[in-house]
PDB file of C-alpha atoms in Angstrom:
ATOM      1  CA  UNK G 460     -13.056  20.362  -0.206  1.00 50.00           C
ATOM      2  CA  UNK G 461     -16.006  18.696   1.502  1.00 61.00           C
ATOM      3  CA  UNK G 462     -13.781  16.989   4.059  1.00 67.00           C
ATOM      4  CA  UNK G 463     -12.508  20.281   5.506  1.00 74.00           C
ATOM      5  CA  UNK G 464      -8.873  19.218   5.277  1.00 78.00           C
ATOM      6  CA  UNK G 465      -7.777  22.377   3.447  1.00 74.00           C
ATOM      7  CA  UNK G 466      -9.534  24.637   5.957  1.00 78.00           C
ATOM      8  CA  UNK G 467      -8.003  22.779   8.909  1.00 78.00           C
ATOM      9  CA  UNK G 468      -4.556  22.912   7.306  1.00 76.00           C
ATOM     10  CA  UNK G 469      -4.876  26.630   6.686  1.00 78.00           C
ATOM     11  CA  UNK G 470      -5.957  27.262  10.288  1.00 77.00           C
ATOM     12  CA  UNK G 471      -3.005  25.230  11.523  1.00 76.00           C
ATOM     13  CA  UNK G 472      -0.610  27.245   9.342  1.00 76.00           C
ATOM     14  CA  UNK G 473      -2.129  30.540  10.498  1.00 77.00           C
ATOM     15  CA  UNK G 474      -1.632  29.587  14.126  1.00 75.00           C
ATOM     16  CA  UNK G 475      -3.584  30.259  17.282  1.00 72.00           C
ATOM     17  CA  UNK G 476      -1.454  33.180  18.508  1.00 72.00           C
ATOM     18  CA  UNK G 477      -1.498  36.340  16.376  1.00 70.00           C
ATOM     19  CA  UNK G 478       2.096  37.416  17.159  1.00 71.00           C
ATOM     20  CA  UNK G 479       4.349  39.609  15.058  1.00 71.00           C
ATOM     21  CA  UNK G 480       4.518  37.306  12.071  1.00 77.00           C
ATOM     22  CA  UNK G 481       0.792  36.649  11.626  1.00 79.00           C
ATOM     23  CA  UNK G 482       0.594  38.424   8.248  1.00 80.00           C
ATOM     24  CA  UNK G 483       3.705  36.652   7.020  1.00 80.00           C
ATOM     25  CA  UNK G 484       2.219  33.291   8.051  1.00 83.00           C
ATOM     26  CA  UNK G 485      -0.996  34.176   6.199  1.00 84.00           C
ATOM     27  CA  UNK G 486       0.921  35.195   3.093  1.00 83.00           C
ATOM     28  CA  UNK G 487       3.144  32.097   3.046  1.00 83.00           C
ATOM     29  CA  UNK G 488       0.264  29.717   3.769  1.00 85.00           C
ATOM     30  CA  UNK G 489      -1.951  31.071   1.000  1.00 85.00           C
ATOM     31  CA  UNK G 490       1.006  31.342  -1.391  1.00 83.00           C
ATOM     32  CA  UNK G 491       1.717  27.633  -0.916  1.00 84.00           C
ATOM     33  CA  UNK G 492      -1.939  26.693  -1.112  1.00 85.00           C
ATOM     34  CA  UNK G 493      -2.312  28.774  -4.277  1.00 84.00           C
ATOM     35  CA  UNK G 494       0.657  26.996  -5.850  1.00 81.00           C
ATOM     36  CA  UNK G 495      -0.861  23.594  -5.115  1.00 81.00           C
ATOM     37  CA  UNK G 496      -4.588  24.086  -5.666  1.00 81.00           C
ATOM     38  CA  UNK G 497      -4.775  27.211  -7.834  1.00 80.00           C
ATOM     39  CA  UNK G 498      -5.830  30.736  -7.030  1.00 82.00           C
ATOM     40  CA  UNK G 499      -9.601  30.446  -7.435  1.00 84.00           C
ATOM     41  CA  UNK G 500      -9.853  27.396  -5.187  1.00 84.00           C
ATOM     42  CA  UNK G 501      -7.565  28.961  -2.590  1.00 86.00           C
ATOM     43  CA  UNK G 502      -9.554  32.195  -2.499  1.00 88.00           C
ATOM     44  CA  UNK G 503     -12.873  30.348  -2.277  1.00 88.00           C
ATOM     45  CA  UNK G 504     -11.709  28.084   0.546  1.00 86.00           C
ATOM     46  CA  UNK G 505      -9.565  30.525   2.495  1.00 88.00           C
ATOM     47  CA  UNK G 506     -11.810  33.615   2.521  1.00 90.00           C
ATOM     48  CA  UNK G 507     -14.211  32.440   5.257  1.00 89.00           C
ATOM     49  CA  UNK G 508     -11.317  30.971   7.253  1.00 87.00           C
ATOM     50  CA  UNK G 509      -9.319  34.210   7.087  1.00 88.00           C
ATOM     51  CA  UNK G 510     -12.364  36.317   7.996  1.00 91.00           C
ATOM     52  CA  UNK G 511     -13.038  34.162  11.044  1.00 88.00           C
ATOM     53  CA  UNK G 512      -9.356  34.110  12.022  1.00 86.00           C
ATOM     54  CA  UNK G 513      -9.029  37.898  11.637  1.00 87.00           C
ATOM     55  CA  UNK G 514     -12.081  38.603  13.754  1.00 88.00           C
ATOM     56  CA  UNK G 515     -10.881  36.243  16.496  1.00 85.00           C
ATOM     57  CA  UNK G 516      -7.582  38.137  16.728  1.00 83.00           C
ATOM     58  CA  UNK G 517      -8.999  41.662  16.188  1.00 86.00           C
ATOM     59  CA  UNK G 518      -7.278  42.216  12.831  1.00 85.00           C
ATOM     60  CA  UNK G 519      -8.700  44.398  10.085  1.00 85.00           C
ATOM     61  CA  UNK G 520     -10.277  42.008   7.596  1.00 87.00           C
ATOM     62  CA  UNK G 521      -9.908  43.997   4.371  1.00 86.00           C
ATOM     63  CA  UNK G 522      -6.066  44.154   4.278  1.00 83.00           C
ATOM     64  CA  UNK G 523      -5.851  40.440   5.004  1.00 85.00           C
ATOM     65  CA  UNK G 524      -8.258  39.633   2.185  1.00 88.00           C
ATOM     66  CA  UNK G 525      -6.155  41.759  -0.162  1.00 85.00           C
ATOM     67  CA  UNK G 526      -3.082  39.789   0.909  1.00 84.00           C
ATOM     68  CA  UNK G 527      -5.006  36.547   0.416  1.00 86.00           C
ATOM     69  CA  UNK G 528      -5.916  37.379  -3.175  1.00 86.00           C
ATOM     70  CA  UNK G 529      -2.411  38.590  -4.055  1.00 84.00           C
ATOM     71  CA  UNK G 530      -0.661  35.605  -2.496  1.00 83.00           C
ATOM     72  CA  UNK G 531      -3.039  33.045  -4.021  1.00 85.00           C
ATOM     73  CA  UNK G 532      -2.598  34.600  -7.460  1.00 81.00           C
ATOM     74  CA  UNK G 533       1.182  34.714  -7.090  1.00 80.00           C
ATOM     75  CA  UNK G 534       1.218  31.151  -5.807  1.00 79.00           C
ATOM     76  CA  UNK G 535      -0.727  30.044  -8.838  1.00 78.00           C
ATOM     77  CA  UNK G 536       1.895  31.628 -11.111  1.00 74.00           C
ATOM     78  CA  UNK G 537       4.681  29.522  -9.592  1.00 72.00           C
ATOM     79  CA  UNK G 538       3.726  26.191 -11.123  1.00 66.00           C
ATOM     80  CA  UNK G 539       0.922  26.881 -13.594  1.00 61.00           C
ATOM     81  CA  UNK G 540       2.614  27.805 -16.861  1.00 56.00           C
ATOM     82  CA  UNK G 541      -0.600  29.004 -18.522  1.00 57.00           C
ATOM     83  CA  UNK G 542      -1.277  31.646 -15.860  1.00 63.00           C
ATOM     84  CA  UNK G 543      -1.260  35.200 -17.315  1.00 68.00           C
ATOM     85  CA  UNK G 544       1.734  36.318 -15.262  1.00 65.00           C
ATOM     86  CA  UNK G 545       3.599  33.163 -16.322  1.00 63.00           C
ATOM     87  CA  UNK G 546       2.885  33.980 -19.966  1.00 65.00           C
ATOM     88  CA  UNK G 547       4.116  37.538 -19.395  1.00 69.00           C
ATOM     89  CA  UNK G 548       7.329  36.202 -17.838  1.00 64.00           C
ATOM     90  CA  UNK G 549       7.846  33.888 -20.779  1.00 64.00           C
ATOM     91  CA  UNK G 550       7.343  36.751 -23.277  1.00 66.00           C
ATOM     92  CA  UNK G 551       9.806  38.989 -21.439  1.00 68.00           C
ATOM     93  CA  UNK G 552      12.462  36.285 -21.047  1.00 65.00           C
ATOM     94  CA  UNK G 553      12.285  34.751 -24.530  1.00 67.00           C
ATOM     95  CA  UNK G 554      12.811  36.633 -27.763  1.00 65.00           C
ATOM     96  CA  UNK G 555      11.814  33.671 -29.934  1.00 64.00           C
ATOM     97  CA  UNK G 556       9.607  30.670 -29.272  1.00 62.00           C
ATOM     98  CA  UNK G 557      10.894  28.939 -26.184  1.00 63.00           C
ATOM     99  CA  UNK G 558       9.607  27.285 -23.054  1.00 62.00           C
ATOM    100  CA  UNK G 559      10.533  28.210 -19.536  1.00 57.00           C
ATOM    101  CA  UNK G 560      10.757  25.280 -17.188  1.00 62.00           C
ATOM    102  CA  UNK G 561       9.832  25.283 -13.536  1.00 60.00           C
ATOM    103  CA  UNK G 562      13.487  25.848 -12.570  1.00 65.00           C
ATOM    104  CA  UNK G 563      13.561  29.097 -14.557  1.00 66.00           C
ATOM    105  CA  UNK G 564      10.038  30.303 -13.938  1.00 67.00           C
ATOM    106  CA  UNK G 565       9.724  29.610 -10.200  1.00 70.00           C
ATOM    107  CA  UNK G 566      12.375  32.119  -9.032  1.00 75.00           C
ATOM    108  CA  UNK G 567      10.759  34.810 -11.191  1.00 73.00           C
ATOM    109  CA  UNK G 568       7.325  33.975  -9.832  1.00 72.00           C
ATOM    110  CA  UNK G 569       8.627  34.037  -6.256  1.00 74.00           C
ATOM    111  CA  UNK G 570      10.246  37.437  -6.866  1.00 79.00           C
ATOM    112  CA  UNK G 571       6.953  38.652  -8.329  1.00 76.00           C
ATOM    113  CA  UNK G 572       5.146  37.276  -5.270  1.00 75.00           C
ATOM    114  CA  UNK G 573       7.560  39.011  -2.881  1.00 77.00           C
ATOM    115  CA  UNK G 574       7.207  42.401  -4.570  1.00 83.00           C
ATOM    116  CA  UNK G 575       3.428  42.179  -4.798  1.00 79.00           C
ATOM    117  CA  UNK G 576       3.271  40.894  -1.219  1.00 75.00           C
ATOM    118  CA  UNK G 577       5.176  43.898   0.098  1.00 77.00           C
ATOM    119  CA  UNK G 578       2.878  46.155  -1.905  1.00 79.00           C
ATOM    120  CA  UNK G 579      -0.217  44.417  -0.523  1.00 73.00           C
ATOM    121  CA  UNK G 580       1.042  44.796   3.046  1.00 69.00           C
ATOM    122  CA  UNK G 581       1.871  48.491   2.495  1.00 73.00           C
ATOM    123  CA  UNK G 582      -1.520  49.216   0.933  1.00 68.00           C
ATOM    124  CA  UNK G 583      -3.296  47.168   3.583  1.00 60.00           C
ATOM    125  CA  UNK G 584      -1.816  49.208   6.390  1.00 59.00           C
TER     126      UNK G 584
END
């Protein structure tokens, strides 16, 4: 975190030109970062970067921060099996004691991320 590598990587993924797919790039970048580093770390690192990026491109900050939190939380659910949404998925999918592997849980988490992402974009607008 002190080296600034995560911030630089996030800025590179967000891009210099706002374009039509700026929100999608933000969502995908923070989803991936959330899957790798966890949601709390992603939110703590990405919030100042997203605020600065949004102001540079004249975006509303609040909807982008909502998307950031949703995507980081959904990203965390992809690989972290003790995340609350992962536990909920496991309870819904298994009637008895069982474990869901990454191959079973990841598609469900990505579907969850897609639905919540569309909701976050709709609410943000």
